[in-house]
Coordinates of C-alpha atoms and ligand atoms in Angstrom, one line a residue:
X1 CA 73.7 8.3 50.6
X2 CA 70.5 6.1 49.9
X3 CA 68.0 8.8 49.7
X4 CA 65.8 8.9 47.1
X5 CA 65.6 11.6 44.3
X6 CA 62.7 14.2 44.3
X7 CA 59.6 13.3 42.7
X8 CA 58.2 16.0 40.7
X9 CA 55.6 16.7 43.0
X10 CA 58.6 17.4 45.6
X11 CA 60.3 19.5 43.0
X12 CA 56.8 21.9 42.0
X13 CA 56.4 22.5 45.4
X14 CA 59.7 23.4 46.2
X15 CA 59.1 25.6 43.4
X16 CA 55.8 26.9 44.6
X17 CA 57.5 27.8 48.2
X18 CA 60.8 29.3 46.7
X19 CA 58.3 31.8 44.7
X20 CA 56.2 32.3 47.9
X21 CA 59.3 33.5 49.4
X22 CA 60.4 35.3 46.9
X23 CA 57.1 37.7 46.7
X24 CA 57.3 37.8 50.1
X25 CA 61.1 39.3 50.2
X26 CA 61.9 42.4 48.6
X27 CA 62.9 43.0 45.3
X28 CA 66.8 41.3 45.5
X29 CA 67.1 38.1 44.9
X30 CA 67.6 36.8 47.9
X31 CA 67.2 33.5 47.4
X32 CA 70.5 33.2 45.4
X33 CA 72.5 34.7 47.9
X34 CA 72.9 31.6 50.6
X35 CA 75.0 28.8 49.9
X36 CA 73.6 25.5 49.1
X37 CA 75.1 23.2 51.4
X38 CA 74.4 24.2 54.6
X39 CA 70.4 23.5 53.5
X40 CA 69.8 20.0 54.3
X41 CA 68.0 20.5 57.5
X42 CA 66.2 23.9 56.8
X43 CA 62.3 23.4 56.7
X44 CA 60.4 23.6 54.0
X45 CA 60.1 27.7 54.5
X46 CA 63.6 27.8 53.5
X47 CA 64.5 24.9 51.0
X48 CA 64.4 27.0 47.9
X49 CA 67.5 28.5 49.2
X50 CA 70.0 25.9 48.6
X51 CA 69.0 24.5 45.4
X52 CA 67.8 27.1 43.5
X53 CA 70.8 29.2 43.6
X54 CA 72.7 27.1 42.7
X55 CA 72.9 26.1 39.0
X56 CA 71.1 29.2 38.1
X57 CA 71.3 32.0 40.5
X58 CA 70.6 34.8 38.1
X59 CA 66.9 33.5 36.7
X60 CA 64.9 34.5 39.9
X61 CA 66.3 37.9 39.9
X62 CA 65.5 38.6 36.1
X63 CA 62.8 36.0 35.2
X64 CA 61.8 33.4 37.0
X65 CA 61.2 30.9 34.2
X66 CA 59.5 28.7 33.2
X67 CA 58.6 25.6 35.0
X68 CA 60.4 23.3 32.9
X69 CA 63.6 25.4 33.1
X70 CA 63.3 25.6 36.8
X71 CA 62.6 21.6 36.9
X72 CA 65.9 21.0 34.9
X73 CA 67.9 23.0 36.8
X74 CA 66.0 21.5 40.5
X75 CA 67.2 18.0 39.0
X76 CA 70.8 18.5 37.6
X77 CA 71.3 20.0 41.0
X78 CA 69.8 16.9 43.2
X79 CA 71.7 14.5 41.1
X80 CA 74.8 16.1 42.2
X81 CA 73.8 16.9 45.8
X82 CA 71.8 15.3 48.3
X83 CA 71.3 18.3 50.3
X84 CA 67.7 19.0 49.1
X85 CA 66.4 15.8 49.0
X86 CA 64.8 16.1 52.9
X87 CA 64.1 19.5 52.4
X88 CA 61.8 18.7 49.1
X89 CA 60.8 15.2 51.5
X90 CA 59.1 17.8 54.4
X91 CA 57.7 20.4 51.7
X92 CA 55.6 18.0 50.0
X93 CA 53.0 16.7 52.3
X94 CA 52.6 20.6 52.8
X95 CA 51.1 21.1 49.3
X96 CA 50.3 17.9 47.3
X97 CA 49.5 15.4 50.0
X98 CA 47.8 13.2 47.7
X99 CA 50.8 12.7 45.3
X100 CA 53.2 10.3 47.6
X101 CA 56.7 9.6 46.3
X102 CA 56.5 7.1 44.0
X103 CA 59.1 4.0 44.7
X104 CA 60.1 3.0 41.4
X105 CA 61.2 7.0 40.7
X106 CA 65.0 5.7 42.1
X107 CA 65.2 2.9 39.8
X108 CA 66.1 4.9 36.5
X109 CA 66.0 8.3 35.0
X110 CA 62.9 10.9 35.7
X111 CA 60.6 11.8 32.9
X112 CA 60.0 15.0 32.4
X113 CA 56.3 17.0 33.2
X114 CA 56.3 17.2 29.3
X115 CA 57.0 13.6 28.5
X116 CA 54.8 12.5 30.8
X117 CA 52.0 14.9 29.4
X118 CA 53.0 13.9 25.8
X119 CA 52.5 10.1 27.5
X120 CA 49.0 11.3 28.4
X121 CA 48.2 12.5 25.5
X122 CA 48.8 10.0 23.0
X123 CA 47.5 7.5 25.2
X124 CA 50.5 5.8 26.3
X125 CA 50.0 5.6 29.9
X126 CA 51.1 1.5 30.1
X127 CA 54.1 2.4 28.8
X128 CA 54.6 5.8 31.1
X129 CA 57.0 5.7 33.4
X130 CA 55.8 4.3 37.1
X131 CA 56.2 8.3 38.0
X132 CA 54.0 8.9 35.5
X133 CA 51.3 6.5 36.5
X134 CA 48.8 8.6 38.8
X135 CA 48.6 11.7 36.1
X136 CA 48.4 9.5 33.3
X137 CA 45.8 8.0 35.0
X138 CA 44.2 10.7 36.4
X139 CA 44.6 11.9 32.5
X140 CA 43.1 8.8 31.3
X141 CA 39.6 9.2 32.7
X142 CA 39.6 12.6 32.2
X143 CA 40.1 11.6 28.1
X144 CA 37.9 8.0 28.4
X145 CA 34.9 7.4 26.1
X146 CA 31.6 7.8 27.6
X147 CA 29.9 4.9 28.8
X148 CA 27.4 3.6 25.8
X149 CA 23.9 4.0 27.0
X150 CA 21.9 1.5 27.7
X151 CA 19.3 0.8 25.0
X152 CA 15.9 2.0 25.3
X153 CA 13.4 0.0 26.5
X154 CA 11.3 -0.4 23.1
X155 CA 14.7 -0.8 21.1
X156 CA 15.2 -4.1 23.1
X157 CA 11.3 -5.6 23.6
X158 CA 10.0 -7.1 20.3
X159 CA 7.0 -5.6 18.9
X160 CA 3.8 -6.8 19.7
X161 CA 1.3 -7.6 17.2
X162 CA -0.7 -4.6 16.2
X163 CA -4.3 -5.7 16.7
X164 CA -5.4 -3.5 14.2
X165 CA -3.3 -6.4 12.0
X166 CA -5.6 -8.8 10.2
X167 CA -4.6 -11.9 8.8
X168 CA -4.2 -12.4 5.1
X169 CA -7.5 -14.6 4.7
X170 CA -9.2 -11.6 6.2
X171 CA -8.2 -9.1 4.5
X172 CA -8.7 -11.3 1.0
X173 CA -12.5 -12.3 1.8
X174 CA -12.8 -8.5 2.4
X175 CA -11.4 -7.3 -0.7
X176 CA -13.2 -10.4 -2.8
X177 CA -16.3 -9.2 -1.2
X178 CA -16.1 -5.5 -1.7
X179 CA -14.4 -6.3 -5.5
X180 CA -17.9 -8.4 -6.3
X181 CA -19.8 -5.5 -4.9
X182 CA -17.8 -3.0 -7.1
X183 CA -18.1 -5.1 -10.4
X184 CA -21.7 -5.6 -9.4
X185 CA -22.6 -2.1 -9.3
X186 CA -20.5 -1.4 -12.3
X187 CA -22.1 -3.6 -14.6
X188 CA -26.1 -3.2 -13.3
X189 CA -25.5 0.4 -12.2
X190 CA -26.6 -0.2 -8.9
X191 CA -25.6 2.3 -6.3
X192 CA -26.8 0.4 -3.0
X193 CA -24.3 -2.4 -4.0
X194 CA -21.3 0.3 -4.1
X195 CA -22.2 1.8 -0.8
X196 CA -22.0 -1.8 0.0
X197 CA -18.8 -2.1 -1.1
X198 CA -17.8 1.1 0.2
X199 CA -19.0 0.1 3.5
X200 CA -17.1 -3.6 3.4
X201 CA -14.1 -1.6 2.3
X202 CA -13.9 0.9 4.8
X203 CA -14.1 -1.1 7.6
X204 CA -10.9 -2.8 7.6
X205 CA -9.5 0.7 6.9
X206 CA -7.7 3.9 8.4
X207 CA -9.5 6.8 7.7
X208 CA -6.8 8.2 5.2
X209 CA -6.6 4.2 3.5
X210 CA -10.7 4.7 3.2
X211 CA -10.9 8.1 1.6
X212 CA -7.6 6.8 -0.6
X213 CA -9.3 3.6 -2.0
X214 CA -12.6 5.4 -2.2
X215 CA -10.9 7.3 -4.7
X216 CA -8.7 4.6 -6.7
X217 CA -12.8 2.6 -6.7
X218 CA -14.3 5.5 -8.3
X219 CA -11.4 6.2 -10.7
X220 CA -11.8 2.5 -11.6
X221 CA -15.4 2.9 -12.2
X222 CA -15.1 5.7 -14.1
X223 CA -12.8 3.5 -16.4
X224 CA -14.9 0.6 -16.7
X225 CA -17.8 2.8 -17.3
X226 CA -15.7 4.6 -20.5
X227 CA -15.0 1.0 -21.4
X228 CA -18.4 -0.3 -21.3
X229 CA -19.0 2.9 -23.5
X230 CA -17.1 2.5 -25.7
X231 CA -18.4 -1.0 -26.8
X232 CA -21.4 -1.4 -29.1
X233 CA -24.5 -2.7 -27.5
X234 CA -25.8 -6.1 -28.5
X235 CA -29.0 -7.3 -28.2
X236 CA -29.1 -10.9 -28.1
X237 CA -32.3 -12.6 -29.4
X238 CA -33.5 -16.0 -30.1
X239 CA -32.5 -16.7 -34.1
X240 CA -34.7 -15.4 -36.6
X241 CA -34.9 -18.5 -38.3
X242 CA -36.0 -22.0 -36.2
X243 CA -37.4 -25.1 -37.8
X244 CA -40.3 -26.6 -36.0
X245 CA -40.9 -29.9 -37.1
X246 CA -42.3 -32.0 -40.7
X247 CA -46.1 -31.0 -41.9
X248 CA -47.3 -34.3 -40.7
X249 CA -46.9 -32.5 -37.2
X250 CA -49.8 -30.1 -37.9
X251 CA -53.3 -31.3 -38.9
X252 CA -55.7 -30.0 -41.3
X253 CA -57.7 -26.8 -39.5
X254 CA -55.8 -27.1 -36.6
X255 CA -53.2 -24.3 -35.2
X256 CA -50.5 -25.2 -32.5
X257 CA -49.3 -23.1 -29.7
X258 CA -46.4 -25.1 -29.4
X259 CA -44.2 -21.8 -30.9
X260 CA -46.3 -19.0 -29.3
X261 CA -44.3 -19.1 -25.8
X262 CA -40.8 -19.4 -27.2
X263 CA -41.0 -17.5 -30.7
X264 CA -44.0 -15.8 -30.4
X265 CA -45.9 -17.7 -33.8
X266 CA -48.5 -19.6 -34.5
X267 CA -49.0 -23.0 -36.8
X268 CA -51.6 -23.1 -38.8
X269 CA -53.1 -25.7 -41.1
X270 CA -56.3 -24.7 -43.1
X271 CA -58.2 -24.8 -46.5
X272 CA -60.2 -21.9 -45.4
X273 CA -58.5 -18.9 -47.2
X274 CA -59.1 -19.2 -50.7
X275 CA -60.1 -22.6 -50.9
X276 CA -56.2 -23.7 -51.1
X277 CA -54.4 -26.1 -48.4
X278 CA -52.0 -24.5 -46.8
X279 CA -49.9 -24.2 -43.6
X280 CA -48.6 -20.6 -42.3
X281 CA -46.9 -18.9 -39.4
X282 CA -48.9 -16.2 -38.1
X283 CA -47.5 -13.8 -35.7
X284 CA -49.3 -13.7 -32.0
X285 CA -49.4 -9.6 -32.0
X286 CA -52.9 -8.5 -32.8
X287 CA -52.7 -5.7 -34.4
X288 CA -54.8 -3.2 -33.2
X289 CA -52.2 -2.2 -30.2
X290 CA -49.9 -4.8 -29.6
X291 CA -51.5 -7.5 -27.5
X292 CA -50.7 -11.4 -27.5
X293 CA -54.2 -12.8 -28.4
X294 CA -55.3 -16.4 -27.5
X295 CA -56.5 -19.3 -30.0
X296 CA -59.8 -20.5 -28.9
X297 CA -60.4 -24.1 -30.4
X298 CA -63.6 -24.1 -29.7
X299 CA -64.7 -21.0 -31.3
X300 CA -62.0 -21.2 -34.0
X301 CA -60.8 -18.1 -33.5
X302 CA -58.1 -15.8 -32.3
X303 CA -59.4 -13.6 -29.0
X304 CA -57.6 -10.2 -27.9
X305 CA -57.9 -10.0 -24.2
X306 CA -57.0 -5.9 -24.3
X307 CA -59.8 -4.8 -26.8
X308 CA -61.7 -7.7 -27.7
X309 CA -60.4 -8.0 -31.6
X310 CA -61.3 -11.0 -33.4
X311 CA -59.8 -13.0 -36.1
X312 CA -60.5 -16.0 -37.9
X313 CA -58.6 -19.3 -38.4
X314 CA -57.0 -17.6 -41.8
X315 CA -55.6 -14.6 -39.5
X316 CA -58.5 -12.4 -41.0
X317 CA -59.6 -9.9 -38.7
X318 CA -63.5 -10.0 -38.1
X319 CA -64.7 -8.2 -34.8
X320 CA -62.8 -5.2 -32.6
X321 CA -60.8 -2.8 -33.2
X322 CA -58.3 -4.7 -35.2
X323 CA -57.8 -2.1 -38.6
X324 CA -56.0 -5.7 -40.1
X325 CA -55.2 -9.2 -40.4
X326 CA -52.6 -10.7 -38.3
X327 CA -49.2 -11.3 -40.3
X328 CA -47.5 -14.1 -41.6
X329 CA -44.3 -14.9 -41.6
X330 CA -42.0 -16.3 -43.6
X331 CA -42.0 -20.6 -44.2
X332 CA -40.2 -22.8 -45.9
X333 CA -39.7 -26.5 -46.2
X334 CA -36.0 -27.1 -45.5
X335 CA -34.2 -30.5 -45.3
X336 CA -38.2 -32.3 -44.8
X337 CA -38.8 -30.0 -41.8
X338 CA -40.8 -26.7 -41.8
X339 CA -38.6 -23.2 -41.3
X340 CA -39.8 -20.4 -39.9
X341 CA -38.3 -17.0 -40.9
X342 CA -39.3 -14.5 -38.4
X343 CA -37.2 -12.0 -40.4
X344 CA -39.6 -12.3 -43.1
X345 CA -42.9 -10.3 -42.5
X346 CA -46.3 -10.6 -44.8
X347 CA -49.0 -8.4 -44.7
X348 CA -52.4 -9.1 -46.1
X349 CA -54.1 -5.6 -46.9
X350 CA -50.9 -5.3 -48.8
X351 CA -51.1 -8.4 -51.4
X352 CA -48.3 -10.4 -49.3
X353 CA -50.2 -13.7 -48.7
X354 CA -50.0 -14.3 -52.3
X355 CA -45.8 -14.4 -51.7
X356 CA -45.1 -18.2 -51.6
X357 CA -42.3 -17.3 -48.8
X358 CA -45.2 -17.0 -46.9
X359 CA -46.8 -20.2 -47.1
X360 CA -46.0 -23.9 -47.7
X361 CA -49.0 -25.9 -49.7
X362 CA -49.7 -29.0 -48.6
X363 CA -51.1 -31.6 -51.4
Ligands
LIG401 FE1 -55.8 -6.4 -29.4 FE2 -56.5 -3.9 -28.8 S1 -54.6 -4.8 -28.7 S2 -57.6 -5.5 -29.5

């Protein structure tokens, strides 16, 4: 009276041999024929007899059923009877030797093949009933996540230091160096100081960075070239007006160099043209072609070193191939010192000496 109900295992293989037999008879229902109790002892061959026939002895003859019909009708019979209990006991090592009957399966009620598969699914298998337990687990790893792979190698190592990387000092004498190269060529309009910079630039670069900045450098020329176009030129000069000292700085017949080298004029202090005291500014550019001719003191003269043109103390031209005197500028007494206004031009052959811009007298 203590055995233990069938597990489900017992109760599929029951099934499983009650259908073998079944083929294997002819087309009568056999099976249902036999009563029920006398199968307590009968192997597992002939276990389907008994409780199969029982609670539903037309289904094998029709339709067998389906397996959850046949499972209710196996169990409402072994909860009344006992009889097939050994008989499922000695059929199931014969087909599912790897299912043994599970002990808790006497405590309480059986779940049903669908419960426990709706146990499975919704991933209840704790909570499954101890029956339950090896499909659910079985049904567990089958639906378990896949283990996470293991990260790659260069996902996990840091980075090492490019060596192509150059520090920011580097790379900041670099540019400085090419940028004073650029600005260099841009504003004498030297090309071997652009290669240069081209060069400097390009080393520290990638091929693609080179050709890239090459560009943006030439664009940037381009625009500072425009720019520089656009803006007027200036020539700067020394001022056309300088003031070069008090007449008690230039003696009688004398004439001082002391202007020639900076402003290009000489001072000169004489009586000789016209009888009248006066002092000038006579420009140093003879003027036969242009040269810068020397005073000689001790001749008292001017000397052209290109042709040999002569002129006298007064600026008169004497000897060579002068065709005129040397010009005077323009002089003025301004706050007690002598000005010079180179702007001012006087021209001998044309009457101009007689202009009193272009002398001071001297009393
Ligand atoms: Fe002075 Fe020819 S340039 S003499």
């Amino acid at each position: 009276m203590d055995e233990k109900k069938p597990s489900t295992a017992d109760i599929l293989a029951k099934i499983r041999a009650q259908k073998a037999a079944a083929a294997a008879s002819s087309e009568t229902p056999a099976p249902a024929a036999p009563a029920p109790e006398s199968a307590a002892p009968v192997p597992a061959a002939e276990a389907p007899v008994a409780p199969a026939a029982a609670p539903k002895p037309a289904a094998p003859a029709a339709k067998p059923g389906s397996t959850k019909d046949i499972l209710a009708a196996i169990r409402a019979k072994g909860a009344g009877g006992a009889a097939a209990t050994p008989a499922a006991a000695e059929a199931a090592p014969a087909t599912t030797p790897a299912k043994p009957a599970s002990p808790a399966a006497s405590a309480g009620p059986r779940p049903s093949v669908q419960d426990m598969l709706k146990a499975v699914r919704e991933g209840k298998v704790g909570a499954a009933p101890a029956a339950a337990a090896p499909a659910a687990g079985a049904a567990k790893s089958a639906v378990a996540a896949p283990a996470m792979p293991a990260k790659p190698a260069s996902a996990t190592s840091k980075k090492a230091p490019s060596p192509q990387r150059r520090s920011l000092a580097v790379l900041l004498v670099v540019a400085c160096t090419s940028l004073g190269c650029f600005i260099g060529s841009a504003l004498t309009g030297s090309v071997l100081l652009f290669l240069a910079g081209m060069l400097v630039w390009s080393l520290l670069m990638t091929p693609f960075m080179a050709a890239f900045a090459s560009l943006a450098e030439v664009g940037g020329l381009w625009t500072l070239h425009t720019a520089r176009f656009m803006m007027p030129n200036v020539l700067v000069e020394p001022p056309s007006k300088f003031k070069v000292g008090p007449l008690s700085d230039y003696p009688l017949n004398t004439v001082s160099n002391k202007w020639k080298d900076q402003y290009g004029v000489w001072i000169v202090h004489t009586d000789q043209y016209e009888g009248q005291n006066l002092i000038f500014a006579l420009a140093s550019v003879c003027t036969h072609l242009g040269c810068t001719p020397s005073w000689l003191d001790g001749e008292q003269k001017f000397k052209c070193p290109c042709h040999g043109s002569g002129f006298y103390i007064t600026g008169v031209n004497f000897e060579g191939p002068a065709p005129r005197p040397l010009e005077r500028m323009g002089l003025k007494i301004a706050e007690g010192m002598l000005e010079v206004d180179k702007s001012m031009k006087f021209q001998e052959e044309m009457g101009q000496w007689t202009d009193p811009a272009s002398f001071v007298a001297v009393s």
